[in-house]
Amino acid sequence: MPTRLSDRVGVATAYAAGGVLIIAVTVIMSWLVWQGIGTISWDFLTTGPAPGSLEQGVAGGILPALVGTLIVIIFGMLVAIPLGLGVAIFLTEYRQPSWLAKGTDTAIDLIFGVPSVVFALFGLAIFSQGWLAWLSNPVGDAGMATAQSFFCASLMMALIGLPPVVRSSQAAIIGVPNQQREASYALGKGRLTTIRRIVVPGARPGIATGIVLGIGRIAGDTAIVWILLGGAVLQSPPDGWYLPWNLVDFLRSEGSTLTTYIYFSSPAGEGNSPGPAYGAAFVLMVVILFVNIALIRLSRRKIGKR
Amino acid sequence: MEPMDTPSNDPTDERAARQEWRHAHDRTSDLQAAGNPTDPTMVPPVATADAEPAGTQAAPPAASTATPAAAQPTERIAKSMTEHPAHVPNPSDLVLAIRGLRVAFSGNEILHGVDIDAPRGAVVALVGPSGCGKTTLLRSINRLTELAPTASINGEIQLDGQNVYDRGTDLNLLRRRIGMVFQQPNPFPMTIFDNVAFAMREQAKTRPSRSSLMPAVQDVLQRAGLWDEVKDNLDRNALSLSGGQQQRLCIARTLAANPEVILMDEPCSALDPRSTARIEELIIQLAGSLTVVIVTHNLAQAKRIGDYAAYLLNGDVIEQGLARKVFEDPDQQSTRDFVSGMFG
Amino acid sequence: MIAISAFMLIVIGAIAIFVFYTGWPSFSANGLSWFGTGDQPLDVQLGNSFLGDPETGEPSTVLNAWPAILGTLLTTGGALLLSFPFALLGAIFIAELAPKRLAAILDPIVTILAATPSVIYGLFAILVLAPRIERNLIPQEQAEQLSAVVTLTGANVLLGILVLSLMIAPLMIAIFADALRAVPIKWKEGAIALGCDEWRMTRRVSLRAIRPALVAGTTLAMGRAVGEAIALSMATGSIGFVPNPLDGYFFFLEPVRTMASSIVDYSEGFESPELKANLFAFGVILLITTAALTIGAKIASRSAERRLGGGQ
């Protein structure tokens, strides 16, 4: 124990902070499990909300929300991964012209720092233009669009998922040993071939980490979904939504995700039925947990490789 | 602290047990050897800003009271019947006595029961090939080894007869009594003044004022031979100094804690020859008023500055004693092979 | 690659242009009084811009956004004041003081907490914390005295601060603890070799060395807090009220509505151009604030790093 009083107080408060942290974690997690696990059932996961049921806090499931979360993750990352990888390669392997490199670097920082509700506003402004109505649905004949669809939400989600992909890939690409690049050049391979064959495969664990981080951010975002996918909870997905020829129509339609489902069914939303909200929160937390387990696995693999 | 009174802890017994220590050592000739042009690692002495005259090292305050302890010369040491280093008042007065030290990391033993003596006021050089455990040995003295969670440490290290591994040892006090200078100069990211005043502020009960610290800061910077170079900008970031200056700052910072022993872990390996010479000179000046235990893989350096030397190989002490004896007339073939590499 | 990177600049530019362009009518109609307090409560003004002014029937462009600005300032400021010291001490605990095994458990937990969606914290706040605040902290008589002005419920400034702290404290702990661990071992050993224990070492050396991370982590957390819409829409009561400092302790138990949560709360009224302009004007302020935080943090931590790296 330190001799000085100020040090003793400091150490004691640090221990207290650790204690508060442990208690808070225990309380929140056990609350979520305790409340959530009772709601979870096969029906809850595989049906949509029954008509009129959410308001009364009775039956109904979260299938549309679960599907919605999966769709914004998949389509958001489908855009974010090539974009992010491209930016990362530019920022590490090319960096010419340098003003563009600096500008892009700052742009990624800004995209990371800007709150998602601003992206939602941006999406609303741009996707409500009539010429982009093919991404959602036209409103009347005023040359406007609803700007509410899986397409719109996923495109903005791509911006949320982008910065982690860029930063993790960047770090991983820098970590690829230079000898490997030089060996490839020595064999007469061009720059692009070297990047495709040597650099990207070598950076794979880091790129994967970025992707998983991006998935976590997208799965947890509410504001974009609320504004760009519709503020209501769908009763059920349209019939046959999973059929490939219905896909475009489905992606142009409104929907919900786990986050908006929770918001909607919480006392703050219109649903006000805590039961399903707990259930959906539990499921969402399980998703986040899997994401983090994947992250830990990936970081172990990276360390193991060295 | 309770006195230790088991027989093996008695310095006089130790004396009987380790006759090598008693052999005389002519420091002056050692310094001359330092200027030996055949030695490739040697640097000519540099003029320093420090006002102290060259050769101070030969006349520390303790010199006059030194009593020749070489009453019973060992038959093996033929050539040197001279006295022990002049600034070591009494070679049987051990400030540090390491007894049966075993250190293992994750079950892999690095030191296999090491015994080493460090007489008060001496410069003790630990030499050996890399990986022989000398750094681990050094770091065990101020109990830094145990910061690694996998380390297990057995044996005794007595500081003034008190085992530093006793339960209830005040680690912070121990580390103030045994200072350490690291291989890489490691001044903290703060001003020169704050670096030097670090330990004083650490030891003060209440926050001392800058002006009250100034005399002591000046004193240790002067002892470290850095004062003239930095006196005009004490508020400069310490990281802006050159490597050699940084290392001398670290020595000053350690001196400011007023330690009895300073451990040095290859303090010159990251420095250029000029800075190295400067620091060697400083170590020689410091000896006498305190004890220096220095790890080096530069044999020429060990020979230049060491009063006593210990040769370690694969976690065992092969030979130890007066530096001159170890380097010039070693008893063990292994030592001879190692030492001969010095000029070969 | 060049095209993709240039595209990023275009995206950032487009975000700024579209948000500014759509929000501009709100600023131009109100001038500097946009930032001031108005005769009518915020909620009435926002309602009038959607439904139309009761007197004229025309959608009103009047907006005096001070209540929303104050709501954002109060919740963000309160959360930072509460969570910065907590996060710093918690990070010191995890990185330096806690037994290694406990730290190895707490590490991933903190990461998961930092990654937990804000809507879950919002749900926790409104379902678990709000009833307890209402029951234990709001005496009936006082609430009745104030009932003419505002209805006090469990959802209020205090709950907003708590829910934001739940969000940003783990984020800051994770960043600070990583930075503490990354302090060069030579500095840590140097301090220990001079007789510091872990606490003194952290206080005197590590905290100096991690200043760039302290700046970066705090500004990142601040950006998150300023821009948080959903959790605050759930936790603050979502009433455009200006808490009265004269109410003393009740100041923190009065509801507010932040800029970000206003956007979500009124998101169903976007077809009204006037309301849309008002909500986008909030977006403009959020965009400017967070962009300034991002760039400010970059400059600040870079100069702090330069100072650590040597030179003057």
PDB file of C-alpha atoms in Angstrom, chain B residues 15-264:
ATOM      1  CA  ARG B  15      36.187 -13.627   3.278  1.00  0.00           C
ATOM      2  CA  ALA B  16      37.598 -16.984   4.170  1.00  0.00           C
ATOM      3  CA  ALA B  17      35.516 -18.609   1.537  1.00  0.00           C
ATOM      4  CA  ARG B  18      36.472 -16.335  -1.288  1.00  0.00           C
ATOM      5  CA  GLN B  19      40.084 -15.589  -1.252  1.00  0.00           C
ATOM      6  CA  GLU B  20      40.058 -14.249  -4.768  1.00  0.00           C
ATOM      7  CA  TRP B  21      38.408 -11.104  -3.620  1.00  0.00           C
ATOM      8  CA  ARG B  22      41.276 -10.201  -1.413  1.00  0.00           C
ATOM      9  CA  HIS B  23      43.759  -9.802  -4.139  1.00  0.00           C
ATOM     10  CA  ALA B  24      45.111  -6.535  -4.902  1.00  0.00           C
ATOM     11  CA  HIS B  25      44.356  -4.564  -7.899  1.00  0.00           C
ATOM     12  CA  ASP B  26      46.194  -1.644  -9.318  1.00  0.00           C
ATOM     13  CA  ARG B  27      43.629   0.670 -10.674  1.00  0.00           C
ATOM     14  CA  THR B  28      46.038   3.090 -12.271  1.00  0.00           C
ATOM     15  CA  SER B  29      47.657   0.512 -14.451  1.00  0.00           C
ATOM     16  CA  ASP B  30      44.226  -0.672 -15.380  1.00  0.00           C
ATOM     17  CA  LEU B  31      43.407   2.768 -16.618  1.00  0.00           C
ATOM     18  CA  GLN B  32      46.557   2.817 -18.594  1.00  0.00           C
ATOM     19  CA  ALA B  33      45.559  -0.432 -20.114  1.00  0.00           C
ATOM     20  CA  ALA B  34      42.422   1.315 -21.130  1.00  0.00           C
ATOM     21  CA  GLY B  35      44.432   3.503 -23.397  1.00  0.00           C
ATOM     22  CA  ASN B  36      46.034   0.539 -25.063  1.00  0.00           C
ATOM     23  CA  PRO B  37      45.901   1.337 -28.765  1.00  0.00           C
ATOM     24  CA  THR B  38      45.829  -2.315 -29.682  1.00  0.00           C
ATOM     25  CA  ASP B  39      42.372  -2.516 -28.263  1.00  0.00           C
ATOM     26  CA  PRO B  40      40.000  -1.860 -31.139  1.00  0.00           C
ATOM     27  CA  THR B  41      37.109  -0.855 -28.934  1.00  0.00           C
ATOM     28  CA  MET B  42      39.116   1.685 -27.058  1.00  0.00           C
ATOM     29  CA  VAL B  43      38.567   5.361 -27.438  1.00  0.00           C
ATOM     30  CA  PRO B  44      40.978   8.096 -26.501  1.00  0.00           C
ATOM     31  CA  PRO B  45      39.821   9.963 -23.432  1.00  0.00           C
ATOM     32  CA  VAL B  46      37.760  12.929 -24.420  1.00  0.00           C
ATOM     33  CA  ALA B  47      37.933  16.372 -22.966  1.00  0.00           C
ATOM     34  CA  THR B  48      34.737  16.975 -21.105  1.00  0.00           C
ATOM     35  CA  ALA B  49      32.937  20.046 -20.005  1.00  0.00           C
ATOM     36  CA  ASP B  50      33.168  18.646 -16.547  1.00  0.00           C
ATOM     37  CA  ALA B  51      35.592  20.570 -14.403  1.00  0.00           C
ATOM     38  CA  GLU B  52      36.881  17.537 -12.570  1.00  0.00           C
ATOM     39  CA  PRO B  53      40.511  16.756 -13.280  1.00  0.00           C
ATOM     40  CA  ALA B  54      41.397  13.512 -14.913  1.00  0.00           C
ATOM     41  CA  GLY B  55      42.415  10.831 -12.497  1.00  0.00           C
ATOM     42  CA  THR B  56      39.960  11.749  -9.777  1.00  0.00           C
ATOM     43  CA  GLN B  57      38.956   8.161  -9.768  1.00  0.00           C
ATOM     44  CA  ALA B  58      42.164   7.286  -8.057  1.00  0.00           C
ATOM     45  CA  ALA B  59      41.511   9.489  -5.071  1.00  0.00           C
ATOM     46  CA  PRO B  60      38.057   9.043  -3.637  1.00  0.00           C
ATOM     47  CA  PRO B  61      37.573  10.105  -0.041  1.00  0.00           C
ATOM     48  CA  ALA B  62      37.790   6.558   1.210  1.00  0.00           C
ATOM     49  CA  ALA B  63      41.229   6.018  -0.215  1.00  0.00           C
ATOM     50  CA  SER B  64      43.165   7.132   2.834  1.00  0.00           C
ATOM     51  CA  THR B  65      41.281   4.863   5.186  1.00  0.00           C
ATOM     52  CA  ALA B  66      41.665   1.821   3.003  1.00  0.00           C
ATOM     53  CA  THR B  67      43.433  -1.004   4.712  1.00  0.00           C
ATOM     54  CA  PRO B  68      45.307  -3.563   2.710  1.00  0.00           C
ATOM     55  CA  ALA B  69      43.332  -6.741   3.146  1.00  0.00           C
ATOM     56  CA  ALA B  70      45.602  -8.935   1.115  1.00  0.00           C
ATOM     57  CA  ALA B  71      47.069 -10.431   4.222  1.00  0.00           C
ATOM     58  CA  GLN B  72      46.989 -13.947   2.893  1.00  0.00           C
ATOM     59  CA  PRO B  73      47.837 -13.973  -0.756  1.00  0.00           C
ATOM     60  CA  THR B  74      46.714 -16.985  -2.655  1.00  0.00           C
ATOM     61  CA  GLU B  75      49.477 -19.055  -4.055  1.00  0.00           C
ATOM     62  CA  ARG B  76      47.868 -19.089  -7.431  1.00  0.00           C
ATOM     63  CA  ILE B  77      48.114 -15.398  -7.950  1.00  0.00           C
ATOM     64  CA  ALA B  78      51.740 -14.863  -8.536  1.00  0.00           C
ATOM     65  CA  LYS B  79      52.133 -11.550 -10.144  1.00  0.00           C
ATOM     66  CA  SER B  80      49.956  -9.201  -8.120  1.00  0.00           C
ATOM     67  CA  MET B  81      50.799  -8.802  -4.473  1.00  0.00           C
ATOM     68  CA  THR B  82      49.484  -5.268  -4.518  1.00  0.00           C
ATOM     69  CA  GLU B  83      46.533  -4.034  -2.557  1.00  0.00           C
ATOM     70  CA  HIS B  84      42.872  -4.101  -3.548  1.00  0.00           C
ATOM     71  CA  PRO B  85      41.390  -1.113  -5.388  1.00  0.00           C
ATOM     72  CA  ALA B  86      42.198   2.031  -3.494  1.00  0.00           C
ATOM     73  CA  HIS B  87      38.626   3.253  -3.264  1.00  0.00           C
ATOM     74  CA  VAL B  88      37.348  -0.006  -1.826  1.00  0.00           C
ATOM     75  CA  PRO B  89      37.848   0.506   1.904  1.00  0.00           C
ATOM     76  CA  ASN B  90      37.453  -3.113   2.857  1.00  0.00           C
ATOM     77  CA  PRO B  91      36.894  -5.867   0.342  1.00  0.00           C
ATOM     78  CA  SER B  92      35.391  -8.128   2.947  1.00  0.00           C
ATOM     79  CA  ASP B  93      32.676  -5.569   3.609  1.00  0.00           C
ATOM     80  CA  LEU B  94      30.129  -6.844   1.129  1.00  0.00           C
ATOM     81  CA  VAL B  95      27.308  -4.538   0.180  1.00  0.00           C
ATOM     82  CA  LEU B  96      25.772  -7.268  -1.965  1.00  0.00           C
ATOM     83  CA  ALA B  97      26.109 -11.003  -1.469  1.00  0.00           C
ATOM     84  CA  ILE B  98      24.238 -13.253  -3.864  1.00  0.00           C
ATOM     85  CA  ARG B  99      23.845 -16.798  -2.588  1.00  0.00           C
ATOM     86  CA  GLY B 100      22.551 -19.742  -4.570  1.00  0.00           C
ATOM     87  CA  LEU B 101      20.400 -17.652  -6.865  1.00  0.00           C
ATOM     88  CA  ARG B 102      18.231 -19.713  -9.175  1.00  0.00           C
ATOM     89  CA  VAL B 103      15.942 -18.036 -11.681  1.00  0.00           C
ATOM     90  CA  ALA B 104      13.633 -19.805 -14.093  1.00  0.00           C
ATOM     91  CA  PHE B 105      11.124 -18.563 -16.616  1.00  0.00           C
ATOM     92  CA  SER B 106       8.214 -20.947 -17.229  1.00  0.00           C
ATOM     93  CA  GLY B 107      10.276 -23.738 -15.708  1.00  0.00           C
ATOM     94  CA  ASN B 108      13.269 -23.050 -17.936  1.00  0.00           C
ATOM     95  CA  GLU B 109      16.133 -22.335 -15.566  1.00  0.00           C
ATOM     96  CA  ILE B 110      18.340 -19.426 -16.587  1.00  0.00           C
ATOM     97  CA  LEU B 111      20.533 -19.160 -13.485  1.00  0.00           C
ATOM     98  CA  HIS B 112      21.626 -22.339 -11.705  1.00  0.00           C
ATOM     99  CA  GLY B 113      22.599 -21.274  -8.216  1.00  0.00           C
ATOM    100  CA  VAL B 114      24.795 -18.243  -8.615  1.00  0.00           C
ATOM    101  CA  ASP B 115      27.060 -16.838  -5.868  1.00  0.00           C
ATOM    102  CA  ILE B 116      28.488 -13.369  -6.333  1.00  0.00           C
ATOM    103  CA  ASP B 117      30.041 -10.850  -3.963  1.00  0.00           C
ATOM    104  CA  ALA B 118      30.130  -7.115  -4.388  1.00  0.00           C
ATOM    105  CA  PRO B 119      32.428  -5.268  -1.945  1.00  0.00           C
ATOM    106  CA  ARG B 120      31.313  -1.821  -0.915  1.00  0.00           C
ATOM    107  CA  GLY B 121      32.554   0.905  -3.202  1.00  0.00           C
ATOM    108  CA  ALA B 122      33.752  -1.386  -5.956  1.00  0.00           C
ATOM    109  CA  VAL B 123      32.911  -1.635  -9.627  1.00  0.00           C
ATOM    110  CA  VAL B 124      31.867  -5.221 -10.269  1.00  0.00           C
ATOM    111  CA  ALA B 125      31.717  -6.266 -13.903  1.00  0.00           C
ATOM    112  CA  LEU B 126      29.592  -9.196 -14.970  1.00  0.00           C
ATOM    113  CA  VAL B 127      30.783 -10.619 -18.268  1.00  0.00           C
ATOM    114  CA  GLY B 128      29.877 -13.565 -20.404  1.00  0.00           C
ATOM    115  CA  PRO B 129      28.483 -14.450 -23.798  1.00  0.00           C
ATOM    116  CA  SER B 130      24.967 -13.304 -24.622  1.00  0.00           C
ATOM    117  CA  GLY B 131      22.287 -15.459 -23.134  1.00  0.00           C
ATOM    118  CA  CYS B 132      24.438 -16.453 -20.171  1.00  0.00           C
ATOM    119  CA  GLY B 133      21.980 -14.885 -17.727  1.00  0.00           C
ATOM    120  CA  LYS B 134      23.945 -11.840 -16.655  1.00  0.00           C
ATOM    121  CA  THR B 135      21.100  -9.420 -17.336  1.00  0.00           C
ATOM    122  CA  THR B 136      18.649 -11.660 -15.511  1.00  0.00           C
ATOM    123  CA  LEU B 137      21.085 -11.778 -12.605  1.00  0.00           C
ATOM    124  CA  LEU B 138      21.319  -7.995 -12.550  1.00  0.00           C
ATOM    125  CA  ARG B 139      17.575  -7.528 -12.717  1.00  0.00           C
ATOM    126  CA  SER B 140      17.094  -9.996  -9.888  1.00  0.00           C
ATOM    127  CA  ILE B 141      19.095  -7.762  -7.552  1.00  0.00           C
ATOM    128  CA  ASN B 142      16.504  -4.973  -7.556  1.00  0.00           C
ATOM    129  CA  ARG B 143      13.712  -7.489  -8.069  1.00  0.00           C
ATOM    130  CA  LEU B 144      12.713  -6.473 -11.568  1.00  0.00           C
ATOM    131  CA  THR B 145      12.856 -10.090 -12.730  1.00  0.00           C
ATOM    132  CA  GLU B 146       9.675 -10.902 -10.908  1.00  0.00           C
ATOM    133  CA  LEU B 147       7.707  -8.418 -13.026  1.00  0.00           C
ATOM    134  CA  ALA B 148       7.536 -11.228 -15.560  1.00  0.00           C
ATOM    135  CA  PRO B 149       4.664 -13.388 -14.320  1.00  0.00           C
ATOM    136  CA  THR B 150       6.370 -16.624 -15.385  1.00  0.00           C
ATOM    137  CA  ALA B 151       9.537 -15.993 -13.362  1.00  0.00           C
ATOM    138  CA  SER B 152      10.384 -18.092 -10.347  1.00  0.00           C
ATOM    139  CA  ILE B 153      13.263 -17.014  -8.145  1.00  0.00           C
ATOM    140  CA  ASN B 154      15.065 -18.957  -5.424  1.00  0.00           C
ATOM    141  CA  GLY B 155      18.100 -18.204  -3.316  1.00  0.00           C
ATOM    142  CA  GLU B 156      19.225 -15.143  -1.437  1.00  0.00           C
ATOM    143  CA  ILE B 157      20.482 -11.728  -2.319  1.00  0.00           C
ATOM    144  CA  GLN B 158      21.749  -9.894   0.734  1.00  0.00           C
ATOM    145  CA  LEU B 159      21.897  -6.162   0.708  1.00  0.00           C
ATOM    146  CA  ASP B 160      23.883  -5.158   3.815  1.00  0.00           C
ATOM    147  CA  GLY B 161      23.186  -8.609   5.225  1.00  0.00           C
ATOM    148  CA  GLN B 162      19.460  -8.432   4.684  1.00  0.00           C
ATOM    149  CA  ASN B 163      17.891 -10.741   2.112  1.00  0.00           C
ATOM    150  CA  VAL B 164      16.048  -8.621  -0.403  1.00  0.00           C
ATOM    151  CA  TYR B 165      13.739 -11.561  -1.071  1.00  0.00           C
ATOM    152  CA  ASP B 166      12.551 -11.630   2.533  1.00  0.00           C
ATOM    153  CA  ARG B 167       8.848 -11.252   2.922  1.00  0.00           C
ATOM    154  CA  GLY B 168       7.970  -7.778   4.005  1.00  0.00           C
ATOM    155  CA  THR B 169      10.760  -6.162   2.049  1.00  0.00           C
ATOM    156  CA  ASP B 170       9.638  -2.687   1.034  1.00  0.00           C
ATOM    157  CA  LEU B 171      10.127  -3.006  -2.706  1.00  0.00           C
ATOM    158  CA  ASN B 172      10.018   0.707  -3.356  1.00  0.00           C
ATOM    159  CA  LEU B 173      12.595   1.392  -0.671  1.00  0.00           C
ATOM    160  CA  LEU B 174      14.742  -1.443  -1.992  1.00  0.00           C
ATOM    161  CA  ARG B 175      14.680   0.022  -5.472  1.00  0.00           C
ATOM    162  CA  ARG B 176      15.658   3.406  -4.128  1.00  0.00           C
ATOM    163  CA  ARG B 177      18.663   1.845  -2.400  1.00  0.00           C
ATOM    164  CA  ILE B 178      19.588  -0.121  -5.523  1.00  0.00           C
ATOM    165  CA  GLY B 179      19.331   2.139  -8.555  1.00  0.00           C
ATOM    166  CA  MET B 180      19.401   0.917 -12.115  1.00  0.00           C
ATOM    167  CA  VAL B 181      20.616   2.227 -15.459  1.00  0.00           C
ATOM    168  CA  PHE B 182      19.238   0.418 -18.471  1.00  0.00           C
ATOM    169  CA  GLN B 183      20.683  -0.664 -21.768  1.00  0.00           C
ATOM    170  CA  GLN B 184      18.563   1.753 -23.742  1.00  0.00           C
ATOM    171  CA  PRO B 185      18.671   5.291 -22.351  1.00  0.00           C
ATOM    172  CA  ASN B 186      15.147   5.768 -21.004  1.00  0.00           C
ATOM    173  CA  PRO B 187      14.579   9.319 -19.886  1.00  0.00           C
ATOM    174  CA  PHE B 188      10.895   9.956 -19.222  1.00  0.00           C
ATOM    175  CA  PRO B 189       8.964  12.123 -21.671  1.00  0.00           C
ATOM    176  CA  MET B 190       9.269  15.242 -19.555  1.00  0.00           C
ATOM    177  CA  THR B 191      11.737  18.040 -18.984  1.00  0.00           C
ATOM    178  CA  ILE B 192      15.342  17.456 -17.978  1.00  0.00           C
ATOM    179  CA  PHE B 193      14.631  19.004 -14.603  1.00  0.00           C
ATOM    180  CA  ASP B 194      11.580  16.823 -14.005  1.00  0.00           C
ATOM    181  CA  ASN B 195      13.555  13.733 -14.935  1.00  0.00           C
ATOM    182  CA  VAL B 196      16.273  14.481 -12.409  1.00  0.00           C
ATOM    183  CA  ALA B 197      13.831  15.578  -9.733  1.00  0.00           C
ATOM    184  CA  PHE B 198      11.709  12.467 -10.284  1.00  0.00           C
ATOM    185  CA  ALA B 199      13.084  10.426  -7.414  1.00  0.00           C
ATOM    186  CA  MET B 200      13.314  13.379  -5.058  1.00  0.00           C
ATOM    187  CA  ARG B 201       9.666  14.178  -5.607  1.00  0.00           C
ATOM    188  CA  GLU B 202       8.920  10.495  -5.220  1.00  0.00           C
ATOM    189  CA  GLN B 203      10.629  10.402  -1.836  1.00  0.00           C
ATOM    190  CA  ALA B 204       9.293  13.695  -0.523  1.00  0.00           C
ATOM    191  CA  LYS B 205       6.391  13.663   1.884  1.00  0.00           C
ATOM    192  CA  THR B 206       4.923  16.878   0.542  1.00  0.00           C
ATOM    193  CA  ARG B 207       5.315  18.394  -2.894  1.00  0.00           C
ATOM    194  CA  PRO B 208       8.680  20.148  -2.892  1.00  0.00           C
ATOM    195  CA  SER B 209       9.125  23.469  -4.637  1.00  0.00           C
ATOM    196  CA  ARG B 210      11.304  23.771  -7.700  1.00  0.00           C
ATOM    197  CA  SER B 211      13.722  26.090  -5.969  1.00  0.00           C
ATOM    198  CA  SER B 212      14.147  23.698  -3.065  1.00  0.00           C
ATOM    199  CA  LEU B 213      15.012  20.908  -5.484  1.00  0.00           C
ATOM    200  CA  MET B 214      17.413  22.983  -7.555  1.00  0.00           C
ATOM    201  CA  PRO B 215      20.595  22.518  -5.484  1.00  0.00           C
ATOM    202  CA  ALA B 216      20.214  18.754  -5.465  1.00  0.00           C
ATOM    203  CA  VAL B 217      19.381  18.665  -9.166  1.00  0.00           C
ATOM    204  CA  GLN B 218      22.483  20.705  -9.906  1.00  0.00           C
ATOM    205  CA  ASP B 219      24.577  18.457  -7.698  1.00  0.00           C
ATOM    206  CA  VAL B 220      23.612  15.200  -9.359  1.00  0.00           C
ATOM    207  CA  LEU B 221      23.815  16.690 -12.839  1.00  0.00           C
ATOM    208  CA  GLN B 222      27.324  17.821 -11.982  1.00  0.00           C
ATOM    209  CA  ARG B 223      28.220  14.400 -10.679  1.00  0.00           C
ATOM    210  CA  ALA B 224      26.891  12.914 -13.894  1.00  0.00           C
ATOM    211  CA  GLY B 225      28.948  15.410 -15.879  1.00  0.00           C
ATOM    212  CA  LEU B 226      25.918  16.801 -17.628  1.00  0.00           C
ATOM    213  CA  TRP B 227      25.410  20.096 -15.833  1.00  0.00           C
ATOM    214  CA  ASP B 228      27.430  22.313 -18.132  1.00  0.00           C
ATOM    215  CA  GLU B 229      25.660  20.953 -21.171  1.00  0.00           C
ATOM    216  CA  VAL B 230      22.121  21.411 -19.918  1.00  0.00           C
ATOM    217  CA  LYS B 231      22.209  24.117 -17.238  1.00  0.00           C
ATOM    218  CA  ASP B 232      20.768  26.733 -19.567  1.00  0.00           C
ATOM    219  CA  ASN B 233      17.806  24.704 -20.709  1.00  0.00           C
ATOM    220  CA  LEU B 234      16.676  22.489 -17.876  1.00  0.00           C
ATOM    221  CA  ASP B 235      13.126  22.814 -19.158  1.00  0.00           C
ATOM    222  CA  ARG B 236      13.890  21.230 -22.476  1.00  0.00           C
ATOM    223  CA  ASN B 237      12.307  17.900 -23.265  1.00  0.00           C
ATOM    224  CA  ALA B 238      14.730  15.215 -22.130  1.00  0.00           C
ATOM    225  CA  LEU B 239      14.026  13.225 -25.284  1.00  0.00           C
ATOM    226  CA  SER B 240      15.652  15.971 -27.350  1.00  0.00           C
ATOM    227  CA  LEU B 241      19.084  15.160 -25.859  1.00  0.00           C
ATOM    228  CA  SER B 242      21.586  12.980 -27.679  1.00  0.00           C
ATOM    229  CA  GLY B 243      21.852   9.307 -26.760  1.00  0.00           C
ATOM    230  CA  GLY B 244      24.953   9.789 -24.625  1.00  0.00           C
ATOM    231  CA  GLN B 245      23.456  12.772 -22.862  1.00  0.00           C
ATOM    232  CA  GLN B 246      20.267  10.811 -22.267  1.00  0.00           C
ATOM    233  CA  GLN B 247      22.232   8.006 -20.656  1.00  0.00           C
ATOM    234  CA  ARG B 248      24.097  10.425 -18.398  1.00  0.00           C
ATOM    235  CA  LEU B 249      20.749  11.996 -17.549  1.00  0.00           C
ATOM    236  CA  CYS B 250      19.512   8.551 -16.559  1.00  0.00           C
ATOM    237  CA  ILE B 251      22.572   8.123 -14.341  1.00  0.00           C
ATOM    238  CA  ALA B 252      21.869  11.521 -12.781  1.00  0.00           C
ATOM    239  CA  ARG B 253      18.250  10.550 -12.299  1.00  0.00           C
ATOM    240  CA  THR B 254      19.361   7.365 -10.549  1.00  0.00           C
ATOM    241  CA  LEU B 255      21.921   9.226  -8.420  1.00  0.00           C
ATOM    242  CA  ALA B 256      19.181  11.600  -7.306  1.00  0.00           C
ATOM    243  CA  ALA B 257      17.503   8.735  -5.473  1.00  0.00           C
ATOM    244  CA  ASN B 258      20.709   8.498  -3.414  1.00  0.00           C
ATOM    245  CA  PRO B 259      21.260   4.771  -3.907  1.00  0.00           C
ATOM    246  CA  GLU B 260      23.938   2.602  -2.266  1.00  0.00           C
ATOM    247  CA  VAL B 261      24.298   0.428  -5.330  1.00  0.00           C
ATOM    248  CA  ILE B 262      23.802   1.209  -8.991  1.00  0.00           C
ATOM    249  CA  LEU B 263      23.100  -1.623 -11.396  1.00  0.00           C
ATOM    250  CA  MET B 264      24.045  -0.948 -14.987  1.00  0.00           C
TER     251      MET B 264
END
